[in-house]
Amino acid sequence: MEGSTALKFSGIHHIAIICSNYERSKDFYTRILGLTPIREVFREERKSYKLDLALNGKYIIELFSFDSPPERVSYPEAAGLRHLAFETEEIEENIKFLISNGIEPEPIRIDPYTQNKCTFFADPDGLPIELYEK
């Protein structure tokens, strides 16, 4: 890296999410979002679960539980990570599935720069999630 003007990355390894109710979030991320559990461990010393999740065989999310984590500030939008975005080719079908599972996404928006469709909904702790149709 000598002489380099920036760090060298090959991709994003994972995203870590702390949830307030492990079983509820585990159900959401596996059953609703369809992510595949890779490894689940209970870390006795921290009284905390850690669930590694994959999308299409690629490890992407670490779901953590902690006892009484502080609530995430979402609205009005706060500094920091804004949302997770998942790419889809069938946004309307995904919206129907969310609604049938009691999750109410926002109305579809059209990205003014790409003209692609997108919508937002929240995980059980209010973390914003975007569906982006490519």
XYZ file of N, CA, C and O in Angstrom:
536
model
N 0.814 -1.195 0.000
C 0.000 0.000 0.000
C 0.860 1.261 0.000
O 0.314 2.332 0.044
N 2.137 1.102 -0.048
C 3.006 2.269 -0.055
C 2.682 3.134 -1.274
O 2.555 2.652 -2.392
N 2.508 4.415 -1.014
C 2.208 5.338 -2.090
C 0.732 5.386 -2.463
O 0.319 6.182 -3.285
N -0.089 4.524 -1.867
C -1.507 4.485 -2.172
C -2.216 5.687 -1.562
O -1.854 6.156 -0.488
N -3.232 6.179 -2.231
C -3.982 7.319 -1.719
C -5.317 6.912 -1.113
O -6.073 7.760 -0.673
N -5.631 5.605 -1.101
C -6.882 5.128 -0.518
C -6.718 3.679 -0.076
O -5.843 2.968 -0.557
N -7.567 3.255 0.849
C -7.590 1.854 1.250
C -8.031 1.004 0.063
O -8.763 1.475 -0.808
N -7.618 -0.236 0.038
C -7.984 -1.157 -1.047
C -8.977 -2.175 -0.510
O -8.671 -2.925 0.414
N -10.178 -2.197 -1.064
C -11.214 -3.124 -0.646
C -11.571 -4.052 -1.790
O -11.490 -3.679 -2.959
N -12.045 -5.250 -1.441
C -12.556 -6.166 -2.457
C -14.063 -6.328 -2.348
O -14.675 -7.008 -3.158
N -14.678 -5.704 -1.344
C -16.124 -5.777 -1.172
C -16.491 -5.486 0.269
O -15.633 -5.244 1.113
N -17.789 -5.514 0.563
C -18.280 -5.377 1.931
C -18.368 -6.780 2.509
O -18.968 -7.670 1.903
N -17.781 -6.990 3.679
C -17.758 -8.320 4.282
C -19.077 -8.643 4.975
O -19.669 -9.694 4.751
N -19.566 -7.751 5.840
C -20.837 -7.984 6.513
C -21.338 -6.696 7.141
O -20.610 -5.717 7.245
N -22.581 -6.749 7.571
C -23.230 -5.658 8.289
C -23.672 -6.241 9.621
O -24.253 -7.332 9.663
N -23.419 -5.548 10.724
C -23.808 -6.022 12.048
C -25.046 -5.270 12.514
O -25.107 -4.044 12.402
N -26.021 -6.014 13.031
C -27.272 -5.436 13.509
C -27.511 -5.927 14.930
O -27.432 -7.127 15.199
N -27.818 -5.012 15.840
C -28.183 -5.370 17.209
C -29.696 -5.270 17.329
O -30.287 -4.237 16.969
N -30.318 -6.332 17.811
C -31.775 -6.343 17.932
C -32.189 -6.325 19.398
O -31.420 -6.693 20.282
N -33.440 -5.930 19.646
C -33.942 -5.882 21.018
C -34.649 -7.170 21.420
O -34.753 -7.474 22.603
N -35.152 -7.922 20.435
C -35.848 -9.186 20.700
C -35.305 -10.202 19.699
O -35.689 -10.196 18.528
N -34.417 -11.057 20.167
C -33.694 -11.963 19.273
C -34.621 -12.879 18.473
O -34.467 -12.991 17.257
N -35.568 -13.536 19.115
C -36.434 -14.480 18.402
C -37.275 -13.770 17.341
O -37.440 -14.265 16.232
N -37.802 -12.596 17.675
C -38.605 -11.825 16.717
C -37.758 -11.400 15.521
O -38.167 -11.540 14.370
N -36.545 -10.912 15.769
C -35.673 -10.476 14.677
C -35.149 -11.653 13.873
O -35.046 -11.578 12.651
N -34.837 -12.756 14.533
C -34.398 -13.961 13.822
C -35.485 -14.413 12.852
O -35.209 -14.719 11.687
N -36.733 -14.419 13.304
C -37.853 -14.788 12.437
C -37.968 -13.818 11.257
O -38.130 -14.231 10.111
N -37.871 -12.533 11.524
C -37.979 -11.516 10.475
C -36.896 -11.690 9.413
O -37.171 -11.723 8.218
N -35.639 -11.813 9.844
C -34.531 -11.876 8.890
C -34.473 -13.207 8.137
O -33.990 -13.254 7.008
N -34.983 -14.277 8.740
C -34.959 -15.568 8.044
C -36.247 -15.833 7.286
O -36.215 -16.168 6.103
N -37.397 -15.668 7.929
C -38.669 -15.998 7.268
C -39.142 -14.892 6.323
O -39.548 -15.164 5.200
N -39.075 -13.658 6.751
C -39.575 -12.549 5.922
C -38.547 -12.160 4.858
O -38.871 -12.094 3.672
N -37.312 -11.884 5.261
C -36.300 -11.487 4.280
C -35.685 -12.681 3.558
O -35.061 -12.512 2.517
N -35.853 -13.871 4.095
C -35.366 -15.071 3.417
C -33.871 -15.293 3.505
O -33.304 -16.040 2.704
N -33.207 -14.683 4.487
C -31.773 -14.898 4.645
C -31.542 -16.275 5.269
O -32.350 -16.761 6.052
N -30.436 -16.887 4.925
C -30.124 -18.242 5.364
C -29.169 -18.216 6.556
O -28.087 -17.628 6.467
N -29.556 -18.846 7.669
C -28.632 -18.938 8.800
C -27.403 -19.775 8.428
O -27.531 -20.836 7.827
N -26.235 -19.275 8.773
C -24.975 -19.996 8.543
C -24.479 -20.591 9.853
O -24.076 -21.733 9.921
N -24.537 -19.764 10.907
C -24.004 -20.188 12.208
C -24.729 -19.381 13.276
O -24.909 -18.172 13.144
N -25.114 -20.062 14.343
C -25.749 -19.404 15.479
C -25.001 -19.828 16.737
O -24.801 -21.023 16.963
N -24.572 -18.855 17.517
C -23.858 -19.157 18.761
C -24.427 -18.313 19.891
O -24.893 -17.197 19.669
N -24.401 -18.895 21.083
C -24.742 -18.140 22.286
C -23.441 -17.846 23.002
O -22.695 -18.762 23.350
N -23.147 -16.575 23.168
C -21.915 -16.158 23.829
C -22.218 -15.962 25.319
O -22.723 -14.915 25.720
N -21.949 -17.006 26.080
C -22.302 -17.056 27.508
C -21.783 -15.843 28.271
O -22.501 -15.251 29.069
N -20.532 -15.465 28.022
C -19.924 -14.356 28.769
C -20.639 -13.029 28.546
O -20.579 -12.137 29.386
N -21.350 -12.903 27.431
C -22.064 -11.649 27.128
C -23.571 -11.824 27.201
O -24.307 -10.878 26.960
N -24.026 -13.066 27.464
C -25.465 -13.379 27.469
C -26.090 -12.884 26.169
O -27.109 -12.197 26.159
N -25.432 -13.222 25.061
C -25.782 -12.663 23.757
C -25.728 -13.732 22.673
O -24.791 -14.523 22.607
N -26.747 -13.713 21.813
C -26.720 -14.549 20.616
C -26.041 -13.803 19.480
O -26.102 -12.577 19.402
N -25.421 -14.574 18.586
C -24.872 -14.038 17.344
C -25.284 -15.009 16.245
O -25.002 -16.197 16.312
N -26.008 -14.477 15.272
C -26.494 -15.276 14.147
C -25.904 -14.716 12.865
O -26.103 -13.546 12.544
N -25.144 -15.543 12.148
C -24.585 -15.144 10.857
C -25.575 -15.549 9.775
O -26.042 -16.686 9.736
N -25.887 -14.611 8.883
C -26.895 -14.810 7.842
C -26.310 -14.569 6.458
O -25.452 -13.700 6.284
N -26.822 -15.315 5.480
C -26.333 -15.199 4.103
C -27.480 -14.895 3.157
O -28.639 -15.242 3.412
N -27.140 -14.271 2.045
C -28.050 -14.041 0.927
C -27.395 -14.645 -0.302
O -26.251 -14.303 -0.624
N -28.106 -15.550 -0.961
C -27.568 -16.231 -2.147
C -26.204 -16.861 -1.880
O -25.295 -16.796 -2.700
N -26.048 -17.457 -0.697
C -24.815 -18.145 -0.350
C -23.674 -17.251 0.098
O -22.602 -17.725 0.412
N -23.905 -15.942 0.155
C -22.839 -15.012 0.556
C -23.177 -14.411 1.921
O -24.246 -13.842 2.122
N -22.236 -14.560 2.845
C -22.376 -14.055 4.207
C -22.534 -12.539 4.165
O -21.712 -11.847 3.576
N -23.632 -12.014 4.788
C -23.811 -10.563 4.733
C -24.185 -9.895 6.041
O -23.904 -8.727 6.223
N -24.857 -10.604 6.960
C -25.349 -9.942 8.171
C -24.986 -10.747 9.407
O -25.112 -11.963 9.433
N -24.553 -10.032 10.456
C -24.412 -10.585 11.797
C -25.552 -9.989 12.617
O -25.657 -8.772 12.736
N -26.415 -10.846 13.159
C -27.515 -10.397 14.003
C -27.132 -10.687 15.451
O -26.863 -11.837 15.806
N -27.081 -9.648 16.277
C -26.690 -9.775 17.680
C -27.866 -9.479 18.594
O -28.707 -8.634 18.284
N -27.882 -10.161 19.735
C -28.810 -9.800 20.804
C -27.979 -9.324 21.988
O -26.909 -9.862 22.259
N -28.454 -8.302 22.651
C -27.854 -7.833 23.891
C -28.989 -7.514 24.845
O -30.102 -7.191 24.408
N -28.725 -7.585 26.125
C -29.735 -7.291 27.123
C -29.990 -5.788 27.173
O -29.079 -5.017 27.456
N -31.206 -5.383 26.840
C -31.658 -3.986 26.916
C -30.785 -2.997 26.149
O -30.306 -2.013 26.711
N -30.585 -3.203 24.846
C -29.819 -2.207 24.077
C -30.628 -0.909 23.955
O -31.861 -0.944 23.953
N -29.967 0.239 23.869
C -30.712 1.490 23.689
C -31.422 1.499 22.336
O -30.973 0.849 21.387
N -32.548 2.203 22.264
C -33.286 2.284 21.005
C -32.496 3.061 19.973
O -31.765 3.989 20.293
N -32.696 2.682 18.710
C -32.056 3.354 17.585
C -32.849 4.614 17.262
O -34.073 4.589 17.215
N -32.142 5.703 17.022
C -32.792 6.933 16.588
C -32.997 6.837 15.078
O -32.039 6.661 14.337
N -34.240 6.897 14.622
C -34.516 6.793 13.192
C -35.142 8.051 12.619
O -34.789 8.484 11.545
N -36.111 8.581 13.317
C -36.851 9.716 12.775
C -36.887 10.825 13.793
O -37.242 10.570 14.934
N -36.543 12.080 13.476
C -36.038 12.426 12.147
C -34.700 11.739 11.915
O -34.055 11.293 12.858
N -34.324 11.652 10.668
C -33.107 10.910 10.328
C -31.916 11.451 11.089
O -31.691 12.645 11.151
N -31.157 10.515 11.670
C -29.988 10.866 12.461
C -28.722 10.528 11.677
O -28.767 9.773 10.707
N -27.612 11.083 12.108
C -26.330 10.767 11.468
C -26.011 9.294 11.688
O -26.409 8.696 12.672
N -25.319 8.695 10.747
C -24.932 7.299 10.855
C -25.515 6.487 9.718
O -26.032 7.029 8.739
N -25.437 5.166 9.857
C -25.971 4.278 8.829
C -27.443 4.584 8.609
O -28.230 4.604 9.549
N -27.842 4.830 7.377
C -29.211 5.241 7.090
C -30.147 4.064 6.904
O -31.228 4.023 7.474
N -29.775 3.090 6.060
C -30.641 1.944 5.830
C -29.882 0.819 5.137
O -28.795 1.032 4.638
N -30.501 -0.357 5.112
C -30.012 -1.484 4.326
C -30.833 -1.517 3.053
O -32.044 -1.302 3.098
N -30.225 -1.800 1.926
C -30.954 -1.870 0.654
C -30.738 -3.240 0.026
O -29.594 -3.684 -0.121
N -31.845 -3.886 -0.335
C -31.793 -5.176 -1.007
C -32.275 -5.001 -2.438
O -33.311 -4.375 -2.679
N -31.540 -5.552 -3.370
C -31.895 -5.482 -4.791
C -32.901 -6.574 -5.113
O -32.800 -7.697 -4.623
N -33.888 -6.232 -5.934
C -34.908 -7.186 -6.344
C -35.275 -6.951 -7.798
O -35.050 -5.866 -8.334
N -35.837 -7.960 -8.407
C -36.366 -7.815 -9.765
C -37.886 -7.833 -9.755
O -38.511 -7.702 -10.808
N -38.492 -8.022 -8.565
C -39.943 -8.151 -8.451
C -40.458 -7.354 -7.260
O -40.969 -7.920 -6.288
N -40.380 -6.047 -7.329
C -40.737 -5.223 -6.176
C -42.216 -5.366 -5.802
O -42.545 -5.462 -4.622
N -43.110 -5.424 -6.783
C -44.535 -5.539 -6.467
C -44.853 -6.854 -5.756
O -45.638 -6.875 -4.809
N -44.253 -7.953 -6.190
C -44.475 -9.248 -5.534
C -43.931 -9.223 -4.106
O -44.552 -9.760 -3.187
N -42.786 -8.599 -3.914
C -42.219 -8.484 -2.566
C -43.105 -7.635 -1.663
O -43.287 -7.943 -0.493
N -43.671 -6.579 -2.203
C -44.573 -5.725 -1.425
C -45.810 -6.520 -1.003
O -46.245 -6.442 0.151
N -46.376 -7.297 -1.917
C -47.536 -8.132 -1.569
C -47.187 -9.096 -0.445
O -47.980 -9.310 0.474
N -46.005 -9.714 -0.512
C -45.570 -10.639 0.532
C -45.437 -9.923 1.871
O -45.888 -10.424 2.906
N -44.818 -8.742 1.873
C -44.676 -7.984 3.118
C -46.040 -7.682 3.723
O -46.267 -7.914 4.915
N -46.958 -7.179 2.918
C -48.296 -6.835 3.399
C -49.006 -8.065 3.951
O -49.645 -8.003 5.007
N -48.874 -9.209 3.264
C -49.523 -10.440 3.736
C -48.931 -10.916 5.063
O -49.543 -11.734 5.755
N -47.765 -10.402 5.429
C -47.134 -10.746 6.703
C -47.207 -9.610 7.716
O -46.436 -9.564 8.670
N -48.125 -8.668 7.481
C -48.367 -7.594 8.437
C -47.349 -6.478 8.442
O -47.274 -5.705 9.385
N -46.569 -6.380 7.378
C -45.561 -5.317 7.273
C -46.026 -4.340 6.200
O -46.272 -4.731 5.060
N -46.160 -3.088 6.563
C -46.685 -2.074 5.653
C -45.546 -1.231 5.082
O -45.027 -0.335 5.743
N -45.136 -1.504 3.836
C -44.092 -0.677 3.225
C -44.653 0.680 2.796
O -45.865 0.857 2.658
N -43.742 1.606 2.595
C -44.128 2.916 2.056
C -44.570 2.745 0.606
O -44.242 1.747 -0.034
N -45.291 3.721 0.062
C -45.634 3.654 -1.369
C -44.362 3.593 -2.227
O -43.317 4.126 -1.846
N -44.467 2.958 -3.369
C -43.328 2.864 -4.291
C -42.920 4.262 -4.734
O -43.765 5.106 -5.045
N -41.625 4.488 -4.750
C -41.051 5.741 -5.260
C -40.288 5.408 -6.535
O -39.836 4.288 -6.725
N -40.078 6.408 -7.353
C -39.224 6.283 -8.531
C -37.969 7.102 -8.261
O -38.045 8.301 -7.988
N -36.808 6.430 -8.302
C -35.544 7.123 -8.099
C -35.402 8.159 -9.211
O -35.430 7.807 -10.390
N -35.276 9.445 -8.865
C -35.244 10.485 -9.897
C -34.017 10.434 -10.807
O -34.021 11.004 -11.880
N -32.968 9.719 -10.381
C -31.746 9.669 -11.174
C -31.668 8.429 -12.051
O -31.153 8.483 -13.161
N -32.180 7.293 -11.536
C -32.085 6.034 -12.293
C -33.408 5.605 -12.907
O -33.432 4.722 -13.748
N -34.493 6.207 -12.428
C -35.862 5.840 -12.819
C -36.250 4.442 -12.330
O -37.238 3.881 -12.778
N -35.497 3.862 -11.409
C -35.820 2.559 -10.844
C -36.794 2.717 -9.684
O -36.806 3.741 -9.002
N -37.586 1.657 -9.439
C -38.555 1.659 -8.347
C -37.875 1.276 -7.042
O -36.975 0.443 -7.010
N -38.374 1.882 -5.945
C -37.889 1.505 -4.618
C -38.984 1.747 -3.593
O -39.943 2.481 -3.848
N -38.861 1.099 -2.467
C -39.755 1.317 -1.337
C -38.992 1.032 -0.057
O -37.919 0.421 -0.092
N -39.546 1.479 1.057
C -38.934 1.271 2.363
C -39.924 0.633 3.322
O -41.130 0.859 3.221
N -39.383 -0.160 4.246
C -40.150 -0.702 5.359
C -39.166 -0.850 6.510
O -37.984 -0.531 6.358
N -39.643 -1.308 7.666
C -38.769 -1.380 8.840
C -38.673 -2.794 9.379
O -39.614 -3.575 9.271
N -37.527 -3.090 9.979
C -37.375 -4.364 10.684
C -38.070 -4.224 12.045
O -38.617 -3.158 12.361
N -38.102 -5.277 12.869
C -38.823 -5.185 14.143
C -38.345 -4.093 15.088
O -39.088 -3.675 15.975
N -37.115 -3.606 14.917
C -36.611 -2.531 15.764
C -36.630 -1.168 15.079
O -36.045 -0.207 15.580
N -37.279 -1.081 13.932
C -37.385 0.201 13.245
C -36.240 0.515 12.304
O -36.167 1.617 11.760
N -35.310 -0.429 12.089
C -34.215 -0.201 11.152
C -34.791 -0.108 9.734
O -35.474 -1.032 9.287
N -34.579 0.985 9.030
C -35.116 1.112 7.678
C -34.473 0.136 6.706
O -33.251 -0.027 6.697
N -35.312 -0.520 5.910
C -34.853 -1.439 4.884
C -35.465 -0.993 3.565
O -36.650 -0.692 3.494
N -34.644 -0.964 2.526
C -35.093 -0.554 1.207
C -35.136 -1.755 0.273
O -34.258 -2.611 0.314
N -36.167 -1.810 -0.542
C -36.203 -2.725 -1.690
C -35.959 -1.857 -2.909
O -36.648 -0.848 -3.112
N -35.000 -2.236 -3.726
C -34.620 -1.452 -4.896
C -34.701 -2.349 -6.112
O -33.999 -3.352 -6.200
N -35.594 -1.999 -7.046
C -35.767 -2.820 -8.242
C -34.780 -2.404 -9.307
O -34.694 -1.257 -9.694
N -34.027 -3.365 -9.785
C -33.009 -3.131 -10.815
C -33.549 -3.489 -12.166
O -34.297 -4.403 -12.332
